Each structure stands twice: as C-alpha cells, then as structure tokens.
Amino acid sequence: MNPSPTIDRNDFNEDKPREACGLFGTSGHPDAAKMCYFGLYALQHRGQESAGIAVVDDGLMDEYKGMGLVPDVFDMDILDRLNGSAAVGHVRYSTTGSSVVANAQPLVVRHRNRAYAVAHNGNLVNAHFIKAELEDSGSIFQTTMDSEVFLHLFVRNLHLGFEESLKASVARIKGAFSMILLTSRGEMIGIKDPNGFRPLCLGKLNGAYILASETCALDLVQAEFVRELDPGEIVIISKDGVKSIHTNTPRKRSFCIFEFIYFARPDSTFFGHNVYLTRKAHGRQLAKESPVDADLVMPFPDSGVYAGLGYSEASGIPFETGMIRNHYVGRTFIQPTQSMRDFGVRVKLNPIKELLKGKDIIIIEDSIIRGTTAKTRVKALRELGVKRVHLRVSGPAHRFPCHYGIDFSTKGELIAAKMNVDDLGKHLGLDSLRYLSLEGLLTSTGIDNPADHFCKACFDGCYPVQFDENLSKHCMETRSLK
C-alpha cells in the first residue's frame, strides 16, 4: 500500500459539492489492471482522495491502493505486478468514513478460501443500524465505510447460494448505491439501487465487458457503449456471459440531477443526453428567466463554463474567460503565512484586469453551497474595479441537505437555507443574484417527463428514500474526525 498521509479536505479548494467516487471494472481482458488505470484516469473528477485496483488471476486476488490521484498512486511497475483478466478500480471522495488509506477502495475481504472486492458509489442511509446489528451478532469491521456493511451481509447470506445472496443483501440496504463486486472466481457484478441515484453503465471491448460510472471512461479505452444499468438491476458477468436480474423498483426514478449540473464530465451521456449540451441548455433557460444588461458573461473556471456559453448564446452578450485558472495547484497546498488569508483563492484563479475593469459582468455558476468562496471572489472583483457584478446560477438554490452521497448532510451547511435570494445577494456583495427555477432546470434537460426521472431533494426537500435524522447527525460526527 502507498503510505501517503491523510489528505486534508479542509484545504482552499473551491466551495463546491463533492460526491463519493467513480467506478471502473473489466472482465475478460488480458491487461485488466491497466484498463482500470486508464478508466480511473477518465473518472478522476469523481474523486481525488484515493485510488485503488483489485485484480483476479487464476483464483487469486491481489490489490493496490493509496492516497492521492491515480498517477500518484500507480506506476508501470505496480501495474505490471497486477496480473489478471478481471479487475475493479475505484477513485474516492469520502462522504462517510475517514479519509485514510484504510478506507480506500476497492474493499477486499476473504471468506472461506475466496476473496471479494467491492467498489461503491453512493451512501447507505441505514448502514449505521445494520452495522450495529451485525456487531451485536459478532461481526468485526475493519473500516468506517458503509460499503463494508454490504460485504458482511453478502458473505452471511452465501448459504442461500450466490445469486440469492446478492438479492437478499441488496434488499437489506437502503439509499444510493452503484457497486461493482469482483470475486476471486472471476465474476464481475454490477449493482444499482432501486431508485437509480448513481450512474453505472455497461460497455464492451473485443469480447471483454466493462462497467463504469460514466461513458467518458468507455470512450477513453475505446469501448462500445452497450447501455446503462436499470434501477434495481444486478448484472452478473462471468465466463458464461452476462446475466441480468431485476428487483422490484419504484415507478419513478431518482437519478441525481446534479450529475447533469456539475458532477459528470461534459463528454459523458445519460439517458441518451450529452452533459455538455444539457448544461448549455440550462444556461439558455437561465438567460430567458433572469436576463440582465451587462458587458460580458463569464464563468469561474471550470464549473460555470458550459452554462455560461448557453447564457451568452441566448442573451447575445459576449462570453469571455475573465478568470484564468492555474491548473497546477496541488490539493494540499499550504498557505505561507496567516496574514495572506486570501492567498489560496488567488493562487488558483487570477483575473484579466484589462478585460474586467469598469465593466458590468454576469458571472455564471452551477451552485452556491456554503458561499465562502463566492464572497471572496466577488470582493476581489470589486477591488479590481468591476462596476457591477451579477451572479446567475444554473440550478435552483440548495436549501435541503443530501443524504444520498453528496457532502452536505445538514441544513446548517447551506447558506441558501439561511437567507432569501435578495439577502444572500447582498451578503455576497452582488448587484443581483438569480437562480434557475426547478421547472426550468427539469425542462431544459430535454428528457420526457423529467419529474419522474430525477432526485431533486436538495432543492425541494422531497426525499425519495426515507432516512433517520439521527443517522445524519452520526455522519456529521464521523466526518468531523477526518
């Protein structure tokens, strides 16, 4: 294992929501570990804290994982040692469980001369209660991850048979989960929760099968996109081919709409709709709903770029890149002195002074979560001599916590839950602030009956899967220990 230290999540990175992780698995490929490496490279945006790969060769499972980005964790010598034709990989951003190498995934366990590795994206809302039940009956947990709960259930249910164990274990867990399970016999299993919160798709490459969080990972390895897994589906890939098992699912899907707004790479596709084009459509709708006179439209790189292009297109106001991003700032950059309180923000983004001074500008963002970074950046623009600053957000206001794998699980973290729009605009130092309406967001996805496809709980407080408020408090206590 890579002995890198714990990564501090409280660095100066932008005030953006974070999701749990990215998954990539392949079965039937002679260089499975290297395929996983490239697949994880494509999914690096989904998690930058840790990376790992588990591989199966002739009934034996090997693994390697560590803290940091994919190219920091793996080199060619390590990949050459990970021999096998089936592998599963994972990049992580923790929403439950400490950010330490013990919690890096895939999580590997051994039971009765067999090994199992699981990679998980999402959050189990009842994991705390199942864990307590299992511990009372003698189970010993090695990590603080909710993912380990599933493996305990799975091996306890193996007396029912392999497929029945999968079905029984999936039936016990609640919440958001897309998983890839790899066995030492070489089976690769894709699992999607009944609501379909998190993405998972199936691909094929020269006879090998691939499971991945996003289609951009299939593109990188030149695999053919086959389809997205259905909500509640279990796909078993083995030497006998592909078998699909469907469990009972709700009538409405609950796909996280924030995949379209922010999480996913713009070159990925969900439900046959490209993310880049959808974000541009959000921007065009935002321009219709909240027009304002200005000299230019600009994003804070990189989150508002595509909606900004759409806003510019619909409004006729020129799009400019008024801020230049330094792409070489490390995640654990240390501020040199206490007196340089804004250094972290300024080292990452630098304005083009000649372009912005004396101008009326429209900033396009995809979200305002805690508001700290936005306030600092608006202040810097004012000091630069920008005349008026208008902020337009390509989604509704976040007023409700997420319990399904995004890292704001209490209402107190959300600044829009504490202030109305006008007061928040004044607090941030803006001349005006407007959000895209929920109706406008759904309509601009271009998907038929969009209200039946998406989880919108962070916007409207309507939670598709029930949870216990005490669990939310427990998660926050766990996160405070990171």
PDB file of C-alpha atoms in Angstrom, residues 261 276 278-284 286 297 303-313 319 364-366 392-394:
ATOM      1  CA  ILE A 261     -25.440  20.185 -13.389  1.00  0.00           C
ATOM      2  CA  TYR A 276     -22.220  19.356 -22.267  1.00  0.00           C
ATOM      3  CA  THR A 278     -27.580  19.834 -21.377  1.00  0.00           C
ATOM      4  CA  ARG A 279     -25.531  22.360 -19.409  1.00  0.00           C
ATOM      5  CA  LYS A 280     -25.667  24.763 -22.341  1.00  0.00           C
ATOM      6  CA  ALA A 281     -29.459  24.307 -22.365  1.00  0.00           C
ATOM      7  CA  HIS A 282     -29.546  25.171 -18.646  1.00  0.00           C
ATOM      8  CA  GLY A 283     -27.698  28.377 -19.452  1.00  0.00           C
ATOM      9  CA  ARG A 284     -30.069  29.302 -22.265  1.00  0.00           C
ATOM     10  CA  LEU A 286     -31.386  30.825 -17.264  1.00  0.00           C
ATOM     11  CA  VAL A 297     -20.742  36.794 -19.479  1.00  0.00           C
ATOM     12  CA  SER A 303     -17.777  24.843 -13.187  1.00  0.00           C
ATOM     13  CA  GLY A 304     -19.842  27.511 -14.951  1.00  0.00           C
ATOM     14  CA  VAL A 305     -18.267  27.341 -18.397  1.00  0.00           C
ATOM     15  CA  TYR A 306     -20.894  25.355 -20.319  1.00  0.00           C
ATOM     16  CA  ALA A 307     -23.953  27.030 -18.800  1.00  0.00           C
ATOM     17  CA  GLY A 308     -22.150  30.327 -19.422  1.00  0.00           C
ATOM     18  CA  LEU A 309     -21.863  29.509 -23.111  1.00  0.00           C
ATOM     19  CA  GLY A 310     -25.579  28.826 -23.231  1.00  0.00           C
ATOM     20  CA  TYR A 311     -26.420  32.050 -21.380  1.00  0.00           C
ATOM     21  CA  SER A 312     -24.254  34.044 -23.779  1.00  0.00           C
ATOM     22  CA  GLU A 313     -25.801  32.342 -26.787  1.00  0.00           C
ATOM     23  CA  PHE A 319     -18.774  35.230 -23.455  1.00  0.00           C
ATOM     24  CA  ILE A 364     -22.371  32.059 -14.275  1.00  0.00           C
ATOM     25  CA  GLU A 365     -22.083  29.418 -11.550  1.00  0.00           C
ATOM     26  CA  ASP A 366     -23.669  25.997 -11.148  1.00  0.00           C
ATOM     27  CA  ARG A 392     -26.661  33.723 -12.233  1.00  0.00           C
ATOM     28  CA  VAL A 393     -26.790  30.126 -11.010  1.00  0.00           C
ATOM     29  CA  SER A 394     -27.669  27.305 -13.437  1.00  0.00           C
TER      30      SER A 394
END
